[in-house]
Amino acid sequence: ERAQAELKDLAPAEVTVMHRLRGLFSLQLDQPAEAVKSLEAALAVNAQNTQDQLICQESLARAYFNIRNFPSAIDWAKKAQAA
C-alpha cells in the first residue's frame, strides 16, 4: 500500500520507467507472469517514447511465450513488428 501511495506522487513518465524496469528485471529473474503485469502497466500509462514502447512490446511477446500463452505472444510480436 505504501509503495502504491508513493507511485501516485510521481510523474507519469517516472511511473512508466518503474513499471518497465520491474518488468524487464522480472524477465531476467525468470518470472514471466510478473513481467507481464509490469510491462502491461508501463504501456497503460502511455508516457513512453517509441523506442521504449517497442522494448515493452517485444518483452511482452517473450514473457507471454514463456508462460505458454501463444496467442498473446503472437499479438505482442505483431504489435512490435508494426511499430
mmCIF file of C-alpha atoms in Angstrom:
data_model
loop_
_atom_site.group_PDB
_atom_site.id
_atom_site.type_symbol
_atom_site.label_atom_id
_atom_site.label_comp_id
_atom_site.label_asym_id
_atom_site.label_seq_id
_atom_site.Cartn_x
_atom_site.Cartn_y
_atom_site.Cartn_z
ATOM 1 C CA GLU A 1 0.000 0.000 0.000
ATOM 2 C CA ARG A 2 2.795 2.398 0.860
ATOM 3 C CA ALA A 3 4.535 1.703 -2.443
ATOM 4 C CA GLN A 4 1.324 2.395 -4.365
ATOM 5 C CA ALA A 5 0.854 5.662 -2.491
ATOM 6 C CA GLU A 6 4.390 6.705 -3.400
ATOM 7 C CA LEU A 7 3.721 5.942 -7.073
ATOM 8 C CA LYS A 8 0.847 8.421 -7.067
ATOM 9 C CA ASP A 9 3.285 11.226 -6.290
ATOM 10 C CA LEU A 10 5.416 10.504 -9.373
ATOM 11 C CA ALA A 11 5.068 11.898 -12.872
ATOM 12 C CA PRO A 12 3.602 9.520 -15.476
ATOM 13 C CA ALA A 13 6.986 9.106 -17.164
ATOM 14 C CA GLU A 14 8.564 8.090 -13.848
ATOM 15 C CA VAL A 15 5.811 5.557 -13.157
ATOM 16 C CA THR A 16 6.285 4.144 -16.638
ATOM 17 C CA VAL A 17 10.032 3.719 -16.147
ATOM 18 C CA MET A 18 9.483 1.965 -12.817
ATOM 19 C CA HIS A 19 6.977 -0.473 -14.320
ATOM 20 C CA ARG A 20 9.141 -1.104 -17.385
ATOM 21 C CA LEU A 21 12.261 -1.789 -15.337
ATOM 22 C CA ARG A 22 10.351 -4.021 -12.931
ATOM 23 C CA GLY A 23 9.063 -5.984 -15.930
ATOM 24 C CA LEU A 24 12.488 -6.324 -17.512
ATOM 25 C CA PHE A 25 14.023 -7.421 -14.212
ATOM 26 C CA SER A 26 11.226 -9.960 -13.745
ATOM 27 C CA LEU A 27 12.041 -11.438 -17.146
ATOM 28 C CA GLN A 28 15.703 -11.716 -16.184
ATOM 29 C CA LEU A 29 14.691 -13.477 -12.958
ATOM 30 C CA ASP A 30 12.544 -15.946 -14.949
ATOM 31 C CA GLN A 31 9.280 -14.563 -13.560
ATOM 32 C CA PRO A 32 7.334 -14.011 -16.777
ATOM 33 C CA ALA A 33 3.904 -13.665 -15.143
ATOM 34 C CA GLU A 34 5.180 -10.766 -13.029
ATOM 35 C CA ALA A 35 6.875 -9.311 -16.102
ATOM 36 C CA VAL A 36 3.566 -9.303 -17.980
ATOM 37 C CA LYS A 37 1.840 -7.335 -15.212
ATOM 38 C CA SER A 38 4.568 -4.718 -15.014
ATOM 39 C CA LEU A 39 5.110 -4.318 -18.748
ATOM 40 C CA GLU A 40 1.398 -4.002 -19.449
ATOM 41 C CA ALA A 41 1.175 -1.415 -16.664
ATOM 42 C CA ALA A 42 4.032 0.522 -18.278
ATOM 43 C CA LEU A 43 2.233 0.576 -21.618
ATOM 44 C CA ALA A 44 -1.074 1.519 -19.980
ATOM 45 C CA VAL A 45 0.409 4.753 -18.610
ATOM 46 C CA ASN A 46 1.159 5.735 -22.230
ATOM 47 C CA ALA A 47 4.062 8.024 -21.329
ATOM 48 C CA GLN A 48 6.906 6.325 -23.207
ATOM 49 C CA ASN A 49 8.762 7.228 -26.323
ATOM 50 C CA THR A 50 8.501 4.937 -29.341
ATOM 51 C CA GLN A 51 11.721 3.039 -28.598
ATOM 52 C CA ASP A 52 10.680 2.246 -25.022
ATOM 53 C CA GLN A 53 7.236 1.138 -26.201
ATOM 54 C CA LEU A 54 8.931 -1.221 -28.635
ATOM 55 C CA ILE A 55 11.075 -2.664 -25.840
ATOM 56 C CA CYS A 56 7.955 -3.307 -23.769
ATOM 57 C CA GLN A 57 6.101 -4.882 -26.681
ATOM 58 C CA GLU A 58 8.985 -7.197 -27.568
ATOM 59 C CA SER A 59 9.428 -8.135 -23.917
ATOM 60 C CA LEU A 60 5.717 -8.835 -23.547
ATOM 61 C CA ALA A 61 5.859 -11.160 -26.544
ATOM 62 C CA ARG A 62 8.739 -13.041 -24.916
ATOM 63 C CA ALA A 63 7.042 -13.150 -21.496
ATOM 64 C CA TYR A 64 3.781 -14.477 -22.922
ATOM 65 C CA PHE A 65 5.729 -17.063 -24.901
ATOM 66 C CA ASN A 66 7.488 -18.174 -21.710
ATOM 67 C CA ILE A 67 4.169 -18.711 -19.916
ATOM 68 C CA ARG A 68 2.906 -20.582 -22.992
ATOM 69 C CA ASN A 69 0.207 -18.039 -23.835
ATOM 70 C CA PHE A 70 0.973 -18.227 -27.522
ATOM 71 C CA PRO A 71 -1.954 -16.158 -28.854
ATOM 72 C CA SER A 72 -0.910 -13.190 -26.701
ATOM 73 C CA ALA A 73 2.730 -13.721 -27.633
ATOM 74 C CA ILE A 74 1.805 -13.533 -31.295
ATOM 75 C CA ASP A 75 -0.307 -10.399 -30.763
ATOM 76 C CA TRP A 76 2.507 -8.551 -28.983
ATOM 77 C CA ALA A 77 5.083 -9.681 -31.535
ATOM 78 C CA LYS A 78 2.880 -8.332 -34.332
ATOM 79 C CA LYS A 79 2.478 -5.017 -32.481
ATOM 80 C CA ALA A 80 6.226 -4.777 -32.069
ATOM 81 C CA GLN A 81 6.823 -5.533 -35.753
ATOM 82 C CA ALA A 82 4.293 -2.897 -36.782
ATOM 83 C CA ALA A 83 5.968 -0.218 -34.662
#
